Amino acid sequence: MAINASPRGCGRPLAGAIAPAIARLIAPAIASLIARLVAPAIAPVIAATLSMTVLFVPAPARAAAWPERPITIVVPYTPGTSMDTLARVISPRLAQSLGQPVIVENRSGASGNIGTGYVAHAAPDGYTLLMTVSTFAMNPKLFKRVPYDPVTSFVPVGRVAVGALVFAVNPGFPAQTLAQAMEAFRAHPGKYAYASPGNGTPQHLAMELFKLHTGVDLMHVPYSGSAGAITDLMGGQVDAMILPVNTALPLKESGKLRVLAATQERRIAVMPDVPTLAESGVQGADVSLWFGLLAPARTPADIVARLNGEIGRILALPDIQETLDKQGLTVAPDTPEAFGALVAAETARWAQVITQAGITGN
């Protein structure tokens, strides 16, 4: 429950909370004073009456049930990103369930660190939440200083969705399969280049993980965003790239890209003809983008449980699933405990990849 900072608003709750304690402290002194001032015969009666009065000082009223005012979901990236889409698809239904407005607020900048830090230091009252993505677990190792700890600064509410990534090459690349592509990479170390939307992005780290597990030597060409990277991939200025499936699908269908593998454990429903990395002989390099909701550390457990339940119910709705499918997102709700374990595991995993590959953020 939020605290009203005005003197009039906070005086009564404060008084109600400390009145019993004050009464118990001063009762013995008053009783002693009564014993000295009144007749010995009636002093014990007055003192006993005082004790009963102190004993039955009413307890302060219980706080109002959460929520009693609007809730804000902070997205630490710009409008139109997958996290923003998820927050805006879910927020109207969540508002209906909770009976309060749910506001989506974009606080972008510093690779998501500005908005994430804002929520990390917000009051743990259930009124400020964070919708984030896998970079949440990557940034603490990428940057020298971030305003949060992914494990201790937040309490997990639950995973919301996952987004598939694919390994693609330009149409002129001399390979029809990932196995053939790796043969080319190994035959000519350092000759071929891959694009990413920037240093430290999930696509960059996913390709570096691929390199660590396959031993291939590919040159990294970072771009300032996805548009330029994809344009040069289609034009043959770079040879390969890992990118989101919803971006790759229309380019694959039009013949502008050749998709060689899905970077997750199972084949992608919208690309059933594309094998996984494991099916192509690459083990341990599976990567998918996960999206989840978090609250500041010390947010009450009953609020977290309520949010998790409501989010799970919303994600089970067919129209919500259909909307997210069109964005290349698959609903994937789970418990706060499971999401917390995922965050901890991903933080450790990417710290190792970043250290081994010598990667730094932009």
XYZ file of C-alpha atoms in Angstrom:
362
model
C 0.000 0.000 0.000
C 1.391 3.418 -0.924
C 2.056 5.887 1.889
C 0.403 9.286 1.610
C 3.198 11.752 2.271
C 0.956 14.641 3.373
C 0.861 15.423 7.119
C -2.893 14.980 7.234
C -2.751 11.662 5.378
C -0.004 10.067 7.439
C -0.830 11.352 10.929
C -3.703 8.985 11.738
C -2.010 5.755 10.566
C 1.159 6.683 12.457
C -0.726 7.496 15.622
C -2.733 4.286 15.383
C 0.418 2.250 15.015
C 2.343 3.692 18.009
C -0.508 4.469 20.431
C -0.541 1.038 22.134
C 3.216 1.085 22.666
C 3.162 4.589 24.166
C 0.286 3.695 26.444
C 2.111 0.672 27.813
C 5.258 2.703 28.447
C 3.566 5.471 30.413
C 1.064 3.344 32.363
C 3.468 2.390 35.222
C 4.486 6.025 35.723
C 0.862 7.184 35.874
C -0.024 4.439 38.319
C 2.849 5.473 40.596
C 1.716 9.087 40.449
C -1.848 8.071 41.344
C -0.587 6.111 44.354
C 1.091 9.234 45.739
C -1.807 11.622 45.095
C -4.945 9.688 46.048
C -6.085 7.734 49.059
C -4.348 4.352 49.465
C -7.708 2.575 49.468
C -8.720 3.573 45.975
C -5.319 3.836 44.253
C -5.223 0.105 43.282
C -8.680 0.368 41.719
C -7.675 3.309 39.550
C -4.423 1.604 38.558
C -6.258 -1.585 37.574
C -8.726 0.397 35.507
C -5.828 2.122 33.740
C -4.200 -1.239 32.976
C -7.404 -2.576 31.434
C -7.700 0.591 29.354
C -4.147 0.149 28.051
C -4.757 -3.529 27.342
C -7.736 -2.748 25.148
C -6.282 0.137 23.136
C -7.628 -0.667 19.661
C -5.160 -1.935 17.029
C -4.716 0.168 13.929
C -6.982 -0.657 11.006
C -5.634 -3.130 8.405
C -4.227 -1.751 5.155
C -6.536 -1.601 2.198
C -6.407 -4.574 -0.153
C -4.033 -4.353 -3.126
C -4.457 -2.806 -5.620
C -6.058 0.492 -4.659
C -4.486 2.682 -7.363
C -3.030 2.360 -10.889
C -0.181 -0.081 -11.610
C 2.723 0.766 -13.921
C 4.564 -1.764 -16.087
C 7.915 -0.287 -17.056
C 9.387 -1.388 -20.397
C 13.110 -0.512 -20.493
C 13.142 -0.288 -24.294
C 11.438 1.793 -26.963
C 7.822 1.388 -28.131
C 7.337 -1.335 -30.727
C 9.832 -3.793 -29.258
C 8.682 -7.280 -28.271
C 8.637 -6.390 -24.560
C 6.522 -3.351 -25.320
C 4.129 -5.468 -27.400
C 3.766 -8.011 -24.606
C 3.089 -5.343 -21.992
C 0.484 -3.607 -24.140
C -1.292 -6.829 -25.061
C -1.496 -7.984 -21.449
C -2.164 -4.683 -19.648
C -5.842 -4.134 -20.658
C -6.825 -7.637 -19.513
C -4.833 -7.255 -16.322
C -6.594 -3.969 -15.613
C -9.973 -5.693 -15.996
C -8.930 -8.448 -13.601
C -7.496 -6.175 -10.931
C -10.023 -3.359 -11.180
C -7.341 -0.684 -11.578
C -5.693 0.939 -14.607
C -2.439 -0.681 -15.772
C -0.123 1.829 -17.432
C 2.730 0.866 -19.769
C 5.649 3.270 -19.436
C 8.717 3.165 -21.707
C 11.955 4.130 -19.936
C 14.543 3.281 -22.569
C 18.258 3.904 -22.741
C 21.625 2.348 -21.863
C 20.647 -1.067 -23.287
C 17.715 -1.312 -20.909
C 19.660 -0.383 -17.786
C 17.862 2.915 -17.149
C 14.362 1.497 -16.890
C 15.546 -1.636 -15.110
C 17.376 0.408 -12.498
C 14.313 2.581 -12.002
C 12.170 -0.433 -11.106
C 14.919 -1.974 -8.967
C 14.797 1.089 -6.703
C 11.009 1.546 -6.725
C 8.864 0.879 -3.660
C 8.172 -2.871 -3.244
C 4.413 -2.375 -3.086
C 3.200 -4.046 -6.278
C 2.557 -0.798 -8.135
C 5.741 -0.706 -10.245
C 6.651 -3.758 -12.347
C 9.240 -4.568 -15.027
C 8.647 -6.315 -18.352
C 12.039 -7.413 -19.600
C 13.951 -9.734 -21.918
C 17.048 -11.958 -21.839
C 19.417 -8.966 -21.878
C 18.352 -8.440 -18.261
C 20.652 -11.362 -17.356
C 23.410 -10.380 -19.805
C 23.970 -6.702 -19.031
C 25.560 -7.060 -15.569
C 28.546 -8.822 -17.163
C 28.606 -6.715 -20.325
C 28.850 -3.350 -18.598
C 31.223 -2.225 -15.874
C 28.399 -0.818 -13.800
C 24.642 -1.452 -13.873
C 22.062 -0.130 -11.379
C 20.713 -3.548 -10.416
C 21.538 -7.154 -9.616
C 19.427 -9.597 -11.663
C 19.055 -12.003 -8.747
C 18.869 -9.851 -5.609
C 17.261 -6.604 -6.827
C 14.017 -8.229 -7.964
C 11.465 -10.853 -7.112
C 10.320 -12.860 -10.151
C 6.629 -12.750 -11.005
C 6.855 -15.173 -13.915
C 8.012 -15.789 -17.436
C 5.543 -14.539 -20.021
C 6.731 -15.670 -23.456
C 9.635 -16.894 -25.537
C 10.804 -15.732 -28.941
C 12.589 -18.019 -31.381
C 15.828 -17.148 -33.180
C 17.149 -18.602 -36.424
C 20.556 -18.933 -38.090
C 20.386 -17.449 -41.598
C 22.765 -16.789 -44.491
C 22.450 -14.676 -47.604
C 21.004 -16.438 -50.662
C 24.365 -16.523 -52.446
C 26.219 -18.296 -49.659
C 27.605 -21.680 -50.815
C 25.637 -23.852 -48.383
C 22.163 -25.342 -48.265
C 22.489 -26.768 -44.744
C 24.180 -25.732 -41.508
C 26.599 -28.654 -41.809
C 27.699 -27.369 -45.214
C 28.033 -23.852 -43.827
C 30.295 -25.069 -41.031
C 32.456 -26.874 -43.585
C 32.905 -23.567 -45.406
C 33.621 -21.695 -42.163
C 36.280 -24.247 -41.150
C 37.859 -24.351 -44.587
C 38.387 -20.579 -44.576
C 38.892 -19.308 -40.986
C 38.212 -15.589 -40.651
C 36.993 -15.215 -44.243
C 33.295 -15.034 -43.477
C 31.541 -12.363 -41.422
C 28.340 -12.288 -39.426
C 26.172 -9.306 -38.569
C 24.453 -8.302 -35.332
C 22.350 -5.297 -34.234
C 25.209 -4.261 -31.926
C 27.772 -5.382 -29.381
C 26.229 -7.265 -26.478
C 22.853 -7.843 -28.135
C 21.232 -11.265 -27.791
C 21.953 -11.972 -31.466
C 25.629 -11.159 -30.931
C 25.903 -13.358 -27.848
C 23.979 -16.199 -29.506
C 26.459 -16.270 -32.406
C 29.422 -16.144 -30.039
C 27.940 -19.101 -28.165
C 27.631 -20.906 -31.520
C 31.292 -20.153 -32.250
C 32.405 -21.452 -28.844
C 30.578 -24.748 -29.360
C 31.631 -25.283 -32.976
C 35.118 -23.776 -33.011
C 34.466 -21.821 -36.213
C 36.139 -18.469 -36.841
C 33.699 -15.792 -38.006
C 34.317 -12.044 -38.003
C 31.751 -9.960 -36.119
C 30.335 -6.864 -37.824
C 28.156 -4.923 -35.335
C 25.514 -2.526 -36.629
C 23.475 0.183 -34.916
C 20.235 -1.742 -34.990
C 18.743 -4.585 -37.001
C 17.713 -2.748 -40.182
C 21.211 -2.121 -41.526
C 22.413 -5.571 -40.503
C 19.588 -7.353 -42.308
C 19.941 -5.163 -45.403
C 23.627 -6.031 -45.702
C 22.926 -9.713 -45.022
C 20.465 -9.814 -47.920
C 22.910 -7.906 -50.119
C 25.845 -10.203 -49.384
C 28.035 -7.641 -47.589
C 27.964 -10.047 -44.630
C 27.405 -13.790 -44.793
C 25.405 -14.870 -41.753
C 23.273 -13.637 -38.896
C 21.134 -14.902 -36.032
C 17.817 -13.029 -35.997
C 14.247 -13.324 -34.676
C 11.975 -15.745 -36.500
C 9.242 -13.153 -37.103
C 11.802 -10.982 -38.914
C 13.278 -13.875 -40.885
C 10.019 -15.545 -41.969
C 8.899 -13.136 -44.740
C 12.479 -12.836 -45.998
C 12.783 -16.623 -46.152
C 9.490 -16.954 -48.003
C 10.520 -14.315 -50.551
C 13.916 -15.923 -51.110
C 15.871 -12.995 -49.704
C 17.430 -15.115 -46.930
C 18.225 -18.782 -46.480
C 17.393 -20.064 -42.988
C 19.617 -22.995 -42.000
C 18.657 -23.728 -38.382
C 16.453 -22.825 -35.453
C 18.445 -21.979 -32.334
C 16.028 -23.565 -29.869
C 15.380 -27.122 -28.684
C 12.330 -27.767 -30.896
C 11.458 -26.877 -34.446
C 9.513 -23.654 -34.908
C 5.841 -24.029 -35.784
C 5.960 -21.375 -38.524
C 9.121 -22.955 -40.033
C 8.602 -26.699 -39.650
C 11.052 -27.455 -42.485
C 13.974 -25.825 -40.644
C 15.980 -28.195 -38.391
C 17.272 -27.253 -34.964
C 20.938 -26.727 -34.129
C 20.985 -30.104 -32.373
C 19.500 -31.825 -35.410
C 22.256 -30.188 -37.447
C 24.975 -31.551 -35.183
C 25.537 -28.556 -32.884
C 25.011 -29.326 -29.194
C 24.781 -26.895 -26.275
C 24.292 -23.716 -28.298
C 20.495 -23.460 -28.023
C 19.279 -19.909 -27.475
C 15.849 -18.335 -27.372
C 14.704 -14.962 -26.147
C 12.672 -15.116 -22.958
C 10.415 -12.375 -21.686
C 9.232 -12.015 -18.123
C 7.675 -9.848 -15.450
C 9.502 -8.861 -12.268
C 8.820 -6.715 -9.219
C 11.208 -4.926 -6.837
C 12.756 -7.131 -4.163
C 10.659 -7.496 -0.987
C 7.352 -7.129 -2.836
C 4.829 -9.092 -0.681
C 4.457 -12.739 -1.671
C 0.663 -12.537 -1.876
C 0.890 -9.739 -4.455
C 3.412 -11.725 -6.505
C 1.162 -14.792 -6.367
C -1.871 -12.772 -7.433
C -0.004 -11.258 -10.379
C 1.355 -14.633 -11.454
C -2.100 -16.170 -11.400
C -3.691 -13.345 -13.357
C -0.922 -13.325 -15.982
C -1.224 -17.087 -16.418
C -4.974 -16.811 -16.909
C -4.573 -14.031 -19.472
C -1.921 -15.928 -21.445
C -4.249 -18.928 -21.675
C -6.797 -16.923 -23.675
C -6.883 -17.986 -27.365
C -7.053 -14.422 -28.718
C -4.003 -13.418 -26.679
C -2.060 -16.403 -27.984
C -3.095 -15.644 -31.550
C -2.011 -12.016 -31.239
C 1.389 -12.957 -29.846
C 1.892 -15.732 -32.420
C 1.712 -13.091 -35.146
C 4.579 -11.292 -33.409
C 6.724 -14.445 -33.346
C 6.132 -14.910 -29.616
C 4.967 -18.089 -27.890
C 3.269 -17.821 -24.503
C 5.289 -19.586 -21.829
C 3.960 -18.830 -18.333
C 5.541 -20.455 -15.321
C 5.831 -20.053 -11.552
C 7.839 -17.334 -9.820
C 10.195 -20.030 -8.539
C 10.812 -21.476 -12.013
C 11.371 -18.034 -13.510
C 13.765 -17.146 -10.702
C 15.759 -20.304 -11.403
C 15.866 -19.418 -15.117
C 17.162 -15.911 -14.391
C 19.892 -17.268 -12.110
C 20.952 -19.921 -14.634
C 20.952 -17.468 -17.548
C 22.971 -14.930 -15.569
C 25.662 -17.526 -14.902
C 25.568 -18.910 -18.451
C 25.989 -15.586 -20.222
C 28.634 -14.372 -17.798
C 30.739 -17.347 -18.889
C 30.121 -16.737 -22.606
C 30.893 -13.015 -22.312
C 34.121 -13.712 -20.411
C 35.309 -16.414 -22.809
C 34.527 -14.366 -25.902
C 35.888 -11.100 -24.446
C 32.685 -9.205 -25.243
C 31.878 -5.722 -23.997
C 28.724 -3.632 -24.413
C 28.440 -0.644 -26.727
